[in-house]
Amino acid sequence: MDHPARILFVDDEPAVLVSLGRLLRGKFDLRVAASGREALGMLEREGPFAVVVSDLRMPLMDGVALLERLGQAAPDTVRIMLTGCADLEMALRAVNQGHVFQILSKPCPADVLERALYQGLRQYQRLLAERRGQAPPKAHLGLEGLALALAGLVEAKDPQARGHQGRVAHLAAALAQELGLTGERVEQVELAAAIHDLGKVLVPPEVLAKPGPLGPAELAMVRPHAQLGQDLLGGIAFPFSLAQIVGQHHERLDGSGYPRGIVGEDILLEARIIAVADVVEAMVSPRAHRPGLGLAAALQEIEGGQGRLYDPRVAEACLGLFRERGWRFEANFEATI
Ligand SMILES: [Fe+2]
Ligand SMILES: [Fe+2]
């Protein structure tokens, strides 16, 4: 029996499950289990789920072990890990043993969770279609999963940037579409944007967690994240220039950016798009030490830097998108589980 949209949540903390149920019931066909054993029992009785989201830290059977067991019983089920304590070792274990599709940090903003669930459901449909021979297998699906899993790591390490990469990806994809890029390229922009700050996993956590604006010494520790992200991704054979795009997201048109200070069209178009989306999202979103600066201020920044810092066509697309088309980031910024 196919259950194309059934989602199972596994967490040993009842409070998480209650707030989750409140947030998502009505939008998804959602079941909850309070332990790995209960989850496996439900799987046996009710058949496979499309997506399983599991907490990492649970007594008796931890999340990786559960997802591994689930994979044996229902290999197509898309697996998502929810964790408050992600590190690189855990992520690799989750990806290698648990075959996770994404790692989400806890607390997780509702819009980020919702987007991950939709992506998970889409992935499940793709897997089913491939199994039925309806669609050619996409070579980069595994890499996309790995990239999205890594994206979750950054958010766990940088509590100030919860949901940042996901929202940048959302806006960057809209900009790419607005600029008339092909569907495939729009997807590539979205994927690169979803992990553009990957290098932050190698920045000391106390620097990322600092509540106020960063001083010169701290900036010197944060700035290498662009190059570090490129280095981390450089060893993986992605079918497009993912590593370079990530490495260039802080470059600016006039050469005032970093790490290389390259100019104009030497910066990949994808990176020029992500740069604009990154600035807008960062200004609009609240940080621990300040409220959001507002959309008007963010658009003013883009307008002021149009043609100097930011690609003129990308900036124009951005201004048009917000001012004329009324484009907005997804709601639920505040709600978290
Ligand atoms: Fe960045
Ligand atoms: Fe960023």
mmCIF file of C-alpha atoms and ligand atoms in Angstrom:
data_model
loop_
_atom_site.group_PDB
_atom_site.id
_atom_site.type_symbol
_atom_site.label_atom_id
_atom_site.label_comp_id
_atom_site.label_asym_id
_atom_site.label_seq_id
_atom_site.Cartn_x
_atom_site.Cartn_y
_atom_site.Cartn_z
ATOM 1 C CA MET A 1 0.000 0.000 0.000
ATOM 2 C CA ASP A 2 1.341 3.453 -0.904
ATOM 3 C CA HIS A 3 1.149 6.301 1.580
ATOM 4 C CA PRO A 4 2.369 9.140 -0.562
ATOM 5 C CA ALA A 5 2.227 11.835 2.097
ATOM 6 C CA ARG A 6 2.470 10.120 5.475
ATOM 7 C CA ILE A 7 5.030 11.588 7.845
ATOM 8 C CA LEU A 8 6.243 10.083 11.112
ATOM 9 C CA PHE A 9 7.889 12.128 13.836
ATOM 10 C CA VAL A 10 9.958 10.467 16.522
ATOM 11 C CA ASP A 11 11.030 12.365 19.624
ATOM 12 C CA ASP A 12 11.251 11.389 23.282
ATOM 13 C CA GLU A 13 10.288 14.880 24.465
ATOM 14 C CA PRO A 14 6.482 15.206 24.615
ATOM 15 C CA ALA A 15 6.676 19.028 24.507
ATOM 16 C CA VAL A 16 8.302 18.891 21.087
ATOM 17 C CA LEU A 17 5.650 16.535 19.767
ATOM 18 C CA VAL A 18 2.801 18.648 21.136
ATOM 19 C CA SER A 19 4.045 21.900 19.600
ATOM 20 C CA LEU A 20 4.789 20.084 16.388
ATOM 21 C CA GLY A 21 1.302 18.674 16.193
ATOM 22 C CA ARG A 22 -0.103 22.161 16.710
ATOM 23 C CA LEU A 23 2.052 23.646 13.963
ATOM 24 C CA LEU A 24 1.749 21.045 11.278
ATOM 25 C CA ARG A 25 -1.454 19.110 11.716
ATOM 26 C CA GLY A 26 -3.816 19.948 8.907
ATOM 27 C CA LYS A 27 -0.918 20.539 6.534
ATOM 28 C CA PHE A 28 0.529 17.027 6.636
ATOM 29 C CA ASP A 29 -0.664 13.518 7.420
ATOM 30 C CA LEU A 30 1.372 13.414 10.604
ATOM 31 C CA ARG A 31 1.942 10.595 13.126
ATOM 32 C CA VAL A 32 4.117 10.809 16.187
ATOM 33 C CA ALA A 33 6.084 8.256 18.193
ATOM 34 C CA ALA A 34 7.889 8.806 21.495
ATOM 35 C CA SER A 35 10.639 6.224 20.953
ATOM 36 C CA GLY A 36 12.435 4.233 18.309
ATOM 37 C CA ARG A 37 10.665 1.065 19.425
ATOM 38 C CA GLU A 38 7.254 2.711 19.054
ATOM 39 C CA ALA A 39 8.240 4.006 15.608
ATOM 40 C CA LEU A 40 9.281 0.560 14.408
ATOM 41 C CA GLY A 41 6.037 -0.884 15.777
ATOM 42 C CA MET A 42 4.013 1.683 13.838
ATOM 43 C CA LEU A 43 5.957 0.901 10.703
ATOM 44 C CA GLU A 44 5.192 -2.788 11.110
ATOM 45 C CA ARG A 45 1.485 -2.224 11.726
ATOM 46 C CA GLU A 46 0.803 0.632 9.314
ATOM 47 C CA GLY A 47 3.289 0.112 6.492
ATOM 48 C CA PRO A 48 5.985 2.495 5.190
ATOM 49 C CA PHE A 49 5.991 6.243 5.722
ATOM 50 C CA ALA A 50 7.002 8.757 3.070
ATOM 51 C CA VAL A 51 9.185 10.731 5.472
ATOM 52 C CA VAL A 52 10.475 9.969 8.966
ATOM 53 C CA VAL A 53 11.892 12.758 11.094
ATOM 54 C CA SER A 54 13.786 11.513 14.121
ATOM 55 C CA ASP A 55 15.417 13.199 17.073
ATOM 56 C CA LEU A 56 19.071 12.209 17.426
ATOM 57 C CA ARG A 57 19.319 11.893 21.195
ATOM 58 C CA MET A 58 16.877 9.340 22.548
ATOM 59 C CA PRO A 59 17.347 6.697 25.227
ATOM 60 C CA LEU A 60 17.776 3.016 24.207
ATOM 61 C CA MET A 61 17.808 3.551 20.439
ATOM 62 C CA ASP A 62 19.297 6.806 19.156
ATOM 63 C CA GLY A 63 18.190 8.529 15.979
ATOM 64 C CA VAL A 64 20.946 7.174 13.737
ATOM 65 C CA ALA A 65 20.266 3.599 14.869
ATOM 66 C CA LEU A 66 16.533 4.067 14.317
ATOM 67 C CA LEU A 67 16.988 5.548 10.854
ATOM 68 C CA GLU A 68 19.364 2.722 9.964
ATOM 69 C CA ARG A 69 16.784 0.104 11.074
ATOM 70 C CA LEU A 70 14.057 1.994 9.227
ATOM 71 C CA GLY A 71 16.154 1.988 6.088
ATOM 72 C CA GLN A 72 16.396 -1.782 6.193
ATOM 73 C CA ALA A 73 12.647 -2.153 6.636
ATOM 74 C CA ALA A 74 11.544 0.605 4.230
ATOM 75 C CA PRO A 75 14.418 1.699 1.960
ATOM 76 C CA ASP A 76 12.439 4.392 0.102
ATOM 77 C CA THR A 77 11.395 6.269 3.226
ATOM 78 C CA VAL A 78 13.100 9.656 3.254
ATOM 79 C CA ARG A 79 14.942 10.185 6.522
ATOM 80 C CA ILE A 80 15.443 13.515 8.294
ATOM 81 C CA MET A 81 17.445 13.979 11.490
ATOM 82 C CA LEU A 82 16.517 16.564 14.096
ATOM 83 C CA THR A 83 19.246 17.447 16.543
ATOM 84 C CA GLY A 84 20.387 20.054 18.997
ATOM 85 C CA CYS A 85 23.984 18.882 19.006
ATOM 86 C CA ALA A 86 25.179 18.413 15.474
ATOM 87 C CA ASP A 87 28.857 17.988 14.795
ATOM 88 C CA LEU A 88 30.734 16.799 11.760
ATOM 89 C CA GLU A 89 31.239 13.288 13.136
ATOM 90 C CA MET A 90 27.543 12.915 13.908
ATOM 91 C CA ALA A 91 26.621 14.235 10.471
ATOM 92 C CA LEU A 92 28.871 11.760 8.727
ATOM 93 C CA ARG A 93 27.477 8.904 10.834
ATOM 94 C CA ALA A 94 23.949 10.043 10.032
ATOM 95 C CA VAL A 95 24.687 10.287 6.315
ATOM 96 C CA ASN A 96 26.692 7.062 6.066
ATOM 97 C CA GLN A 97 24.746 4.796 8.413
ATOM 98 C CA GLY A 98 21.361 6.436 8.648
ATOM 99 C CA HIS A 99 21.308 7.651 5.025
ATOM 100 C CA VAL A 100 19.694 10.885 6.108
ATOM 101 C CA PHE A 101 18.303 13.268 3.540
ATOM 102 C CA GLN A 102 18.611 16.327 5.770
ATOM 103 C CA ILE A 103 19.820 17.291 9.219
ATOM 104 C CA LEU A 104 17.743 19.937 10.976
ATOM 105 C CA SER A 105 18.872 21.798 14.053
ATOM 106 C CA LYS A 106 16.741 22.064 17.153
ATOM 107 C CA PRO A 107 14.961 24.325 17.847
ATOM 108 C CA CYS A 108 13.895 24.396 14.231
ATOM 109 C CA PRO A 109 11.875 27.333 12.825
ATOM 110 C CA ALA A 110 8.505 26.182 11.518
ATOM 111 C CA ASP A 111 9.128 27.463 7.995
ATOM 112 C CA VAL A 112 12.404 25.552 7.797
ATOM 113 C CA LEU A 113 10.749 22.371 9.024
ATOM 114 C CA GLU A 114 7.854 22.768 6.651
ATOM 115 C CA ARG A 115 10.167 23.300 3.692
ATOM 116 C CA ALA A 116 12.220 20.235 4.688
ATOM 117 C CA LEU A 117 9.051 18.144 4.864
ATOM 118 C CA TYR A 118 7.910 19.281 1.426
ATOM 119 C CA GLN A 119 11.389 18.569 0.034
ATOM 120 C CA GLY A 120 11.304 15.155 1.716
ATOM 121 C CA LEU A 121 7.896 14.346 0.244
ATOM 122 C CA ARG A 122 9.100 15.437 -3.198
ATOM 123 C CA GLN A 123 12.151 13.227 -2.839
ATOM 124 C CA TYR A 124 9.937 10.274 -1.845
ATOM 125 C CA GLN A 125 7.770 10.788 -4.927
ATOM 126 C CA ARG A 126 10.900 10.871 -7.098
ATOM 127 C CA LEU A 127 12.167 7.651 -5.566
ATOM 128 C CA LEU A 128 8.815 5.941 -6.134
ATOM 129 C CA ALA A 129 8.679 7.187 -9.724
ATOM 130 C CA GLU A 130 12.218 5.949 -10.358
ATOM 131 C CA ARG A 131 11.378 2.584 -8.884
ATOM 132 C CA ARG A 132 8.419 2.306 -11.221
ATOM 133 C CA GLY A 133 10.641 3.276 -14.131
ATOM 134 C CA GLN A 134 8.703 6.449 -14.773
ATOM 135 C CA ALA A 135 11.648 8.798 -14.468
ATOM 136 C CA PRO A 136 15.344 8.425 -15.209
ATOM 137 C CA PRO A 137 17.386 8.372 -12.000
ATOM 138 C CA LYS A 138 18.940 11.768 -11.372
ATOM 139 C CA ALA A 139 22.643 11.386 -10.825
ATOM 140 C CA HIS A 140 22.955 14.222 -8.352
ATOM 141 C CA LEU A 141 20.148 13.261 -6.006
ATOM 142 C CA GLY A 142 22.519 11.648 -3.547
ATOM 143 C CA LEU A 143 24.735 14.695 -3.625
ATOM 144 C CA GLU A 144 21.766 16.974 -3.131
ATOM 145 C CA GLY A 145 20.845 14.955 -0.062
ATOM 146 C CA LEU A 146 24.382 15.148 1.265
ATOM 147 C CA ALA A 147 24.498 18.892 0.653
ATOM 148 C CA LEU A 148 21.202 19.430 2.445
ATOM 149 C CA ALA A 149 22.374 17.277 5.332
ATOM 150 C CA LEU A 150 25.472 19.452 5.621
ATOM 151 C CA ALA A 151 23.307 22.577 5.513
ATOM 152 C CA GLY A 152 21.683 21.468 8.764
ATOM 153 C CA LEU A 153 25.080 21.307 10.417
ATOM 154 C CA VAL A 154 25.717 24.995 9.848
ATOM 155 C CA GLU A 155 22.438 25.973 11.448
ATOM 156 C CA ALA A 156 23.212 23.826 14.476
ATOM 157 C CA LYS A 157 26.613 25.502 14.853
ATOM 158 C CA ASP A 158 25.370 29.030 14.285
ATOM 159 C CA PRO A 159 22.323 29.614 16.456
ATOM 160 C CA GLN A 160 21.988 33.192 15.207
ATOM 161 C CA ALA A 161 21.428 32.011 11.678
ATOM 162 C CA ARG A 162 18.558 29.549 12.133
ATOM 163 C CA GLY A 163 16.792 29.176 8.830
ATOM 164 C CA HIS A 164 19.073 31.731 7.158
ATOM 165 C CA GLN A 165 20.372 29.478 4.401
ATOM 166 C CA GLY A 166 16.918 28.075 3.630
ATOM 167 C CA ARG A 167 15.432 31.533 3.265
ATOM 168 C CA VAL A 168 18.382 32.720 1.157
ATOM 169 C CA ALA A 169 17.811 29.659 -1.054
ATOM 170 C CA HIS A 170 14.130 30.520 -1.388
ATOM 171 C CA LEU A 171 14.886 34.100 -2.476
ATOM 172 C CA ALA A 172 17.885 33.172 -4.656
ATOM 173 C CA ALA A 173 15.755 30.668 -6.571
ATOM 174 C CA ALA A 174 13.069 33.310 -7.110
ATOM 175 C CA LEU A 175 15.722 35.735 -8.394
ATOM 176 C CA ALA A 176 17.216 33.120 -10.719
ATOM 177 C CA GLN A 177 13.773 32.437 -12.105
ATOM 178 C CA GLU A 178 13.127 36.144 -12.530
ATOM 179 C CA LEU A 179 16.383 36.406 -14.500
ATOM 180 C CA GLY A 180 15.160 33.722 -16.887
ATOM 181 C CA LEU A 181 17.637 30.970 -15.941
ATOM 182 C CA THR A 182 16.743 27.416 -16.972
ATOM 183 C CA GLY A 183 14.943 25.211 -14.471
ATOM 184 C CA GLU A 184 18.068 23.155 -13.919
ATOM 185 C CA ARG A 185 20.157 26.228 -13.212
ATOM 186 C CA VAL A 186 17.514 27.616 -10.858
ATOM 187 C CA GLU A 187 17.768 24.342 -8.905
ATOM 188 C CA GLN A 188 21.554 24.675 -8.810
ATOM 189 C CA VAL A 189 21.318 28.221 -7.467
ATOM 190 C CA GLU A 190 18.857 27.013 -4.826
ATOM 191 C CA LEU A 191 21.105 24.154 -3.754
ATOM 192 C CA ALA A 192 24.254 26.315 -3.578
ATOM 193 C CA ALA A 193 22.363 28.958 -1.595
ATOM 194 C CA ALA A 194 21.115 26.289 0.815
ATOM 195 C CA ILE A 195 24.695 25.553 1.868
ATOM 196 C CA HIS A 196 26.473 28.830 1.080
ATOM 197 C CA ASP A 197 27.674 29.270 4.678
ATOM 198 C CA LEU A 198 28.906 25.681 5.060
ATOM 199 C CA GLY A 199 32.409 26.916 5.940
ATOM 200 C CA LYS A 200 31.001 28.252 9.213
ATOM 201 C CA VAL A 201 31.182 24.729 10.646
ATOM 202 C CA LEU A 202 34.926 25.393 10.905
ATOM 203 C CA VAL A 203 34.565 28.813 12.596
ATOM 204 C CA PRO A 204 34.894 28.692 16.425
ATOM 205 C CA PRO A 205 31.353 28.417 17.854
ATOM 206 C CA GLU A 206 31.939 31.153 20.445
ATOM 207 C CA VAL A 207 32.557 33.626 17.607
ATOM 208 C CA LEU A 208 29.333 32.606 15.840
ATOM 209 C CA ALA A 209 27.367 32.759 19.092
ATOM 210 C CA LYS A 210 28.564 36.250 20.031
ATOM 211 C CA PRO A 211 25.444 38.345 20.511
ATOM 212 C CA GLY A 212 26.795 41.765 19.447
ATOM 213 C CA PRO A 213 28.343 43.042 16.214
ATOM 214 C CA LEU A 214 31.715 41.427 15.455
ATOM 215 C CA GLY A 215 35.018 43.229 16.032
ATOM 216 C CA PRO A 216 37.954 43.105 13.590
ATOM 217 C CA ALA A 217 39.535 40.053 15.256
ATOM 218 C CA GLU A 218 36.252 38.111 15.115
ATOM 219 C CA LEU A 219 35.588 39.182 11.553
ATOM 220 C CA ALA A 220 38.995 37.799 10.671
ATOM 221 C CA MET A 221 37.815 34.456 12.030
ATOM 222 C CA VAL A 222 34.422 34.491 10.279
ATOM 223 C CA ARG A 223 35.529 35.700 6.848
ATOM 224 C CA PRO A 224 37.436 32.567 5.856
ATOM 225 C CA HIS A 225 34.119 30.663 5.877
ATOM 226 C CA ALA A 226 33.608 31.399 2.180
ATOM 227 C CA GLN A 227 36.911 29.791 1.161
ATOM 228 C CA LEU A 228 36.514 27.019 3.761
ATOM 229 C CA GLY A 229 33.124 26.149 2.294
ATOM 230 C CA GLN A 230 34.683 25.935 -1.152
ATOM 231 C CA ASP A 231 37.489 23.723 0.199
ATOM 232 C CA LEU A 232 35.032 21.405 1.986
ATOM 233 C CA LEU A 233 32.928 20.969 -1.146
ATOM 234 C CA GLY A 234 35.895 20.894 -3.513
ATOM 235 C CA GLY A 235 36.514 17.217 -2.919
ATOM 236 C CA ILE A 236 33.013 16.182 -4.002
ATOM 237 C CA ALA A 237 32.314 15.777 -7.710
ATOM 238 C CA PHE A 238 29.175 17.858 -8.117
ATOM 239 C CA PRO A 239 27.875 18.151 -11.685
ATOM 240 C CA PHE A 240 28.151 21.961 -11.572
ATOM 241 C CA SER A 241 30.460 24.568 -9.989
ATOM 242 C CA LEU A 242 28.913 24.285 -6.532
ATOM 243 C CA ALA A 243 32.175 24.743 -4.637
ATOM 244 C CA GLN A 244 33.178 27.880 -6.570
ATOM 245 C CA ILE A 245 29.729 29.423 -6.202
ATOM 246 C CA VAL A 246 29.875 28.905 -2.433
ATOM 247 C CA GLY A 247 33.424 30.299 -2.365
ATOM 248 C CA GLN A 248 32.350 33.488 -4.156
ATOM 249 C CA HIS A 249 29.206 34.455 -2.246
ATOM 250 C CA HIS A 250 30.960 37.370 -0.469
ATOM 251 C CA GLU A 251 32.686 38.714 -3.568
ATOM 252 C CA ARG A 252 31.449 42.116 -4.749
ATOM 253 C CA LEU A 253 31.264 43.517 -8.264
ATOM 254 C CA ASP A 254 33.887 46.271 -7.652
ATOM 255 C CA GLY A 255 36.418 43.897 -6.125
ATOM 256 C CA SER A 256 35.775 44.989 -2.532
ATOM 257 C CA GLY A 257 34.552 41.544 -1.474
ATOM 258 C CA TYR A 258 36.398 38.492 -0.195
ATOM 259 C CA PRO A 259 38.212 36.104 -0.270
ATOM 260 C CA ARG A 260 39.786 37.025 -3.617
ATOM 261 C CA GLY A 261 38.479 40.463 -4.468
ATOM 262 C CA ILE A 262 37.559 39.326 -7.971
ATOM 263 C CA VAL A 263 35.438 41.707 -10.057
ATOM 264 C CA GLY A 264 32.427 41.842 -12.365
ATOM 265 C CA GLU A 265 31.730 38.799 -14.453
ATOM 266 C CA ASP A 266 34.732 36.959 -13.035
ATOM 267 C CA ILE A 267 32.255 36.262 -10.232
ATOM 268 C CA LEU A 268 29.903 33.458 -11.264
ATOM 269 C CA LEU A 269 26.352 34.642 -11.932
ATOM 270 C CA GLU A 270 25.051 32.140 -9.372
ATOM 271 C CA ALA A 271 27.295 33.716 -6.717
ATOM 272 C CA ARG A 272 26.138 37.225 -7.697
ATOM 273 C CA ILE A 273 22.544 36.097 -7.223
ATOM 274 C CA ILE A 274 23.223 34.486 -3.841
ATOM 275 C CA ALA A 275 25.131 37.589 -2.690
ATOM 276 C CA VAL A 276 22.019 39.745 -3.114
ATOM 277 C CA ALA A 277 19.690 37.190 -1.506
ATOM 278 C CA ASP A 278 22.157 36.772 1.395
ATOM 279 C CA VAL A 279 22.322 40.510 2.145
ATOM 280 C CA VAL A 280 18.540 40.965 1.987
ATOM 281 C CA GLU A 281 17.812 37.973 4.238
ATOM 282 C CA ALA A 282 20.499 38.930 6.752
ATOM 283 C CA MET A 283 19.153 42.488 7.059
ATOM 284 C CA VAL A 284 15.496 41.510 7.255
ATOM 285 C CA SER A 285 15.950 38.783 9.875
ATOM 286 C CA PRO A 286 16.313 39.596 13.554
ATOM 287 C CA ARG A 287 19.572 38.728 15.286
ATOM 288 C CA ALA A 288 20.197 38.161 18.987
ATOM 289 C CA HIS A 289 21.566 41.698 19.399
ATOM 290 C CA ARG A 290 19.115 43.579 17.139
ATOM 291 C CA PRO A 291 15.654 43.300 15.646
ATOM 292 C CA GLY A 292 15.256 42.862 11.888
ATOM 293 C CA LEU A 293 16.223 46.051 10.052
ATOM 294 C CA GLY A 294 13.187 45.937 7.807
ATOM 295 C CA LEU A 295 12.613 45.208 4.164
ATOM 296 C CA ALA A 296 12.787 48.873 3.123
ATOM 297 C CA ALA A 297 16.314 49.217 4.539
ATOM 298 C CA ALA A 298 17.423 45.976 2.872
ATOM 299 C CA LEU A 299 16.108 47.094 -0.518
ATOM 300 C CA GLN A 300 17.768 50.485 -0.051
ATOM 301 C CA GLU A 301 21.078 48.715 0.505
ATOM 302 C CA ILE A 302 20.646 46.739 -2.719
ATOM 303 C CA GLU A 303 19.579 49.865 -4.634
ATOM 304 C CA GLY A 304 22.502 51.872 -3.242
ATOM 305 C CA GLY A 305 24.974 49.180 -4.263
ATOM 306 C CA GLN A 306 23.380 48.348 -7.611
ATOM 307 C CA GLY A 307 26.082 48.148 -10.288
ATOM 308 C CA ARG A 308 28.841 48.816 -7.741
ATOM 309 C CA LEU A 309 28.573 45.999 -5.211
ATOM 310 C CA TYR A 310 25.710 44.013 -6.672
ATOM 311 C CA ASP A 311 25.089 42.842 -10.213
ATOM 312 C CA PRO A 312 22.769 45.452 -11.759
ATOM 313 C CA ARG A 313 20.412 42.883 -13.308
ATOM 314 C CA VAL A 314 20.225 40.828 -10.142
ATOM 315 C CA ALA A 315 19.603 43.952 -8.059
ATOM 316 C CA GLU A 316 16.886 45.088 -10.459
ATOM 317 C CA ALA A 317 15.237 41.681 -10.339
ATOM 318 C CA CYS A 318 15.313 41.813 -6.557
ATOM 319 C CA LEU A 319 13.809 45.305 -6.308
ATOM 320 C CA GLY A 320 11.095 44.381 -8.814
ATOM 321 C CA LEU A 321 10.317 41.131 -7.051
ATOM 322 C CA PHE A 322 9.677 42.774 -3.685
ATOM 323 C CA ARG A 323 8.325 46.165 -4.738
ATOM 324 C CA GLU A 324 6.181 45.291 -7.723
ATOM 325 C CA ARG A 325 5.395 41.637 -7.290
ATOM 326 C CA GLY A 326 4.974 41.681 -3.529
ATOM 327 C CA TRP A 327 7.296 38.682 -3.042
ATOM 328 C CA ARG A 328 7.877 37.875 0.641
ATOM 329 C CA PHE A 329 9.823 35.348 2.694
ATOM 330 C CA GLU A 330 7.677 32.543 4.044
ATOM 331 C CA ALA A 331 5.850 33.403 7.265
ATOM 332 C CA ASN A 332 6.369 31.705 10.640
ATOM 333 C CA PHE A 333 9.774 33.246 11.261
ATOM 334 C CA GLU A 334 9.241 33.110 14.988
ATOM 335 C CA ALA A 335 7.567 29.769 15.550
ATOM 336 C CA THR A 336 10.033 27.055 16.482
ATOM 337 C CA ILE A 337 9.850 23.513 17.741
HETATM 338 FE FE FE B 1 28.417 33.953 4.253
HETATM 339 FE FE FE B 2 24.937 33.883 4.559
#
